[in-house]
Tab-separated table of C-alpha atoms in Angstrom:
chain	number	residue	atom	x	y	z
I	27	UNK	CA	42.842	171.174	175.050
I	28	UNK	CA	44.187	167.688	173.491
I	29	UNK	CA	47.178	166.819	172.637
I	30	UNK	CA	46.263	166.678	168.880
I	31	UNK	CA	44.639	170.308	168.840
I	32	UNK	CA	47.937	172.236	170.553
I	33	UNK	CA	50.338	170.175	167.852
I	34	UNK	CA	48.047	171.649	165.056
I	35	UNK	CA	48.470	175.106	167.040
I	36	UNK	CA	52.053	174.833	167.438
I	37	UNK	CA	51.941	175.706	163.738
I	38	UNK	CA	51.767	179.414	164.865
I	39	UNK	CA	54.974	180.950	166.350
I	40	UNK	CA	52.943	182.698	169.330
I	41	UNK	CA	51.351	179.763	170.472
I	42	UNK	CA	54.749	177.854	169.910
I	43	UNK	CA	56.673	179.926	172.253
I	44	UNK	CA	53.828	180.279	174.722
I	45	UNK	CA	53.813	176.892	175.287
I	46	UNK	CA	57.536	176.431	175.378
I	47	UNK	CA	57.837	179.154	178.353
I	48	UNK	CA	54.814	177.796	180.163
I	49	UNK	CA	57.158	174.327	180.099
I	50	UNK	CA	59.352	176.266	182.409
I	51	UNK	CA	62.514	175.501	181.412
I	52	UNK	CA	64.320	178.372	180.014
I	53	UNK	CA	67.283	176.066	178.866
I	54	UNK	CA	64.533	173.427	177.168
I	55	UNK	CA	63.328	176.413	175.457
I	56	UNK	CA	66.860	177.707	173.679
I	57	UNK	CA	68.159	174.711	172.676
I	58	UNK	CA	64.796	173.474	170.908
I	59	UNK	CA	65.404	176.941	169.238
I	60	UNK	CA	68.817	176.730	167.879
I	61	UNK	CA	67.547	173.030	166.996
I	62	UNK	CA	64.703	174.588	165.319
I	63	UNK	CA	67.329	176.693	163.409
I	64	UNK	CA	69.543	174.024	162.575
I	65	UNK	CA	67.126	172.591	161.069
I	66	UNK	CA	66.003	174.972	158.803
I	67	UNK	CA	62.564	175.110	160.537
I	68	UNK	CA	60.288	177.684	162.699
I	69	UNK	CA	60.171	176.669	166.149
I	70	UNK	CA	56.268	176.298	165.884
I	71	UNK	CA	57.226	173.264	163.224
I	72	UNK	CA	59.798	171.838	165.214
I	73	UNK	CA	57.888	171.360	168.307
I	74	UNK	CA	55.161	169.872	166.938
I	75	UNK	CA	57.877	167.494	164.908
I	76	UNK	CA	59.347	166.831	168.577
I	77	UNK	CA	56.185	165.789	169.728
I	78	UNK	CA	54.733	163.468	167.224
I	79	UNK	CA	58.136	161.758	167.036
I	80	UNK	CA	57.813	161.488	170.888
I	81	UNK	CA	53.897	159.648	170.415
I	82	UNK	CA	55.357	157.628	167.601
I	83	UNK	CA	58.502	156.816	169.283
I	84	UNK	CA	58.918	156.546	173.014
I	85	UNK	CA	59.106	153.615	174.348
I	86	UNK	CA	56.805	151.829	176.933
I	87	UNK	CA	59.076	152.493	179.667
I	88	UNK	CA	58.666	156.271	178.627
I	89	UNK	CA	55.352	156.368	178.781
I	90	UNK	CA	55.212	154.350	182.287
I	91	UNK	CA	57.362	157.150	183.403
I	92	UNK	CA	55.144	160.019	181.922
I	93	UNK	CA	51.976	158.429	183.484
I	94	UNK	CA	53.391	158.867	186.595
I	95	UNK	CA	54.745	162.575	186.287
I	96	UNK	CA	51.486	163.174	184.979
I	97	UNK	CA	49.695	162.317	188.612
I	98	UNK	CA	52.340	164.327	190.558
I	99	UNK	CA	51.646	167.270	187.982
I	100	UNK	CA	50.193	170.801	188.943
I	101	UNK	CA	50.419	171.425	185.021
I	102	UNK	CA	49.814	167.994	183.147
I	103	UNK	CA	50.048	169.481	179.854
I	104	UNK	CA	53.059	171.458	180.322
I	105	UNK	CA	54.624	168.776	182.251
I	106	UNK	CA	53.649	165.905	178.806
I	107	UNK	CA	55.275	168.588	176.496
I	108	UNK	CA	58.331	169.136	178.363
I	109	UNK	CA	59.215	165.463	178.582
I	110	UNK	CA	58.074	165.108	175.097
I	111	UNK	CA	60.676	167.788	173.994
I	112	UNK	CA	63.252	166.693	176.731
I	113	UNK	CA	62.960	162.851	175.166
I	114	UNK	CA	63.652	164.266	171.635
I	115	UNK	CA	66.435	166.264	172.082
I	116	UNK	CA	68.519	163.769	173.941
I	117	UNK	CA	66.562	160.651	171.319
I	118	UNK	CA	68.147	163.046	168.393
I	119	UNK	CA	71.202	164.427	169.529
């Protein structure tokens, strides 16, 4: 699946916390929800927020740093989305 198509699927709360848990990181997964919250937002929104802002906003050095998790990765996709949310979280407070 690309990138683009699971952001337009985040849109659905099942899909939203499916991916989340298959991220694998339980504590990832709460605070993006109480973010979510705090925001006044569904979780499905917010995580597809977190990871256009990451596209549109990491910088190179990121993305040097993602390429290269990315060929260590058993799970590519989950391993993207998880840094994606991880950047975002600490990038926003």
């Amino acid at each position: 699946m690309l990138l683009g198509d699971l952001i337009a699927k985040l849109e659905d709360e099942a899909v939203a916390t499916e991916t989340l848990v298959r991220v694998g990181d339980l504590g990832l997964v709460a605070v993006m929800t109480a973010r979510a919250a705090e925001a006044g937002l569904p979780l499905g929104r917010y995580a597809a927020w977190a990871v256009r802002h990451y596209a549109d906003t990491a910088p190179d050095d990121e993305w040097v740093q993602l390429m290269g998790a990315l060929g260590r990765a058993d799970d590519p996709g989950a391993t993207c989305l998880g840094r994606a949310f991880a950047y975002v979280l600490d990038a926003c407070g």
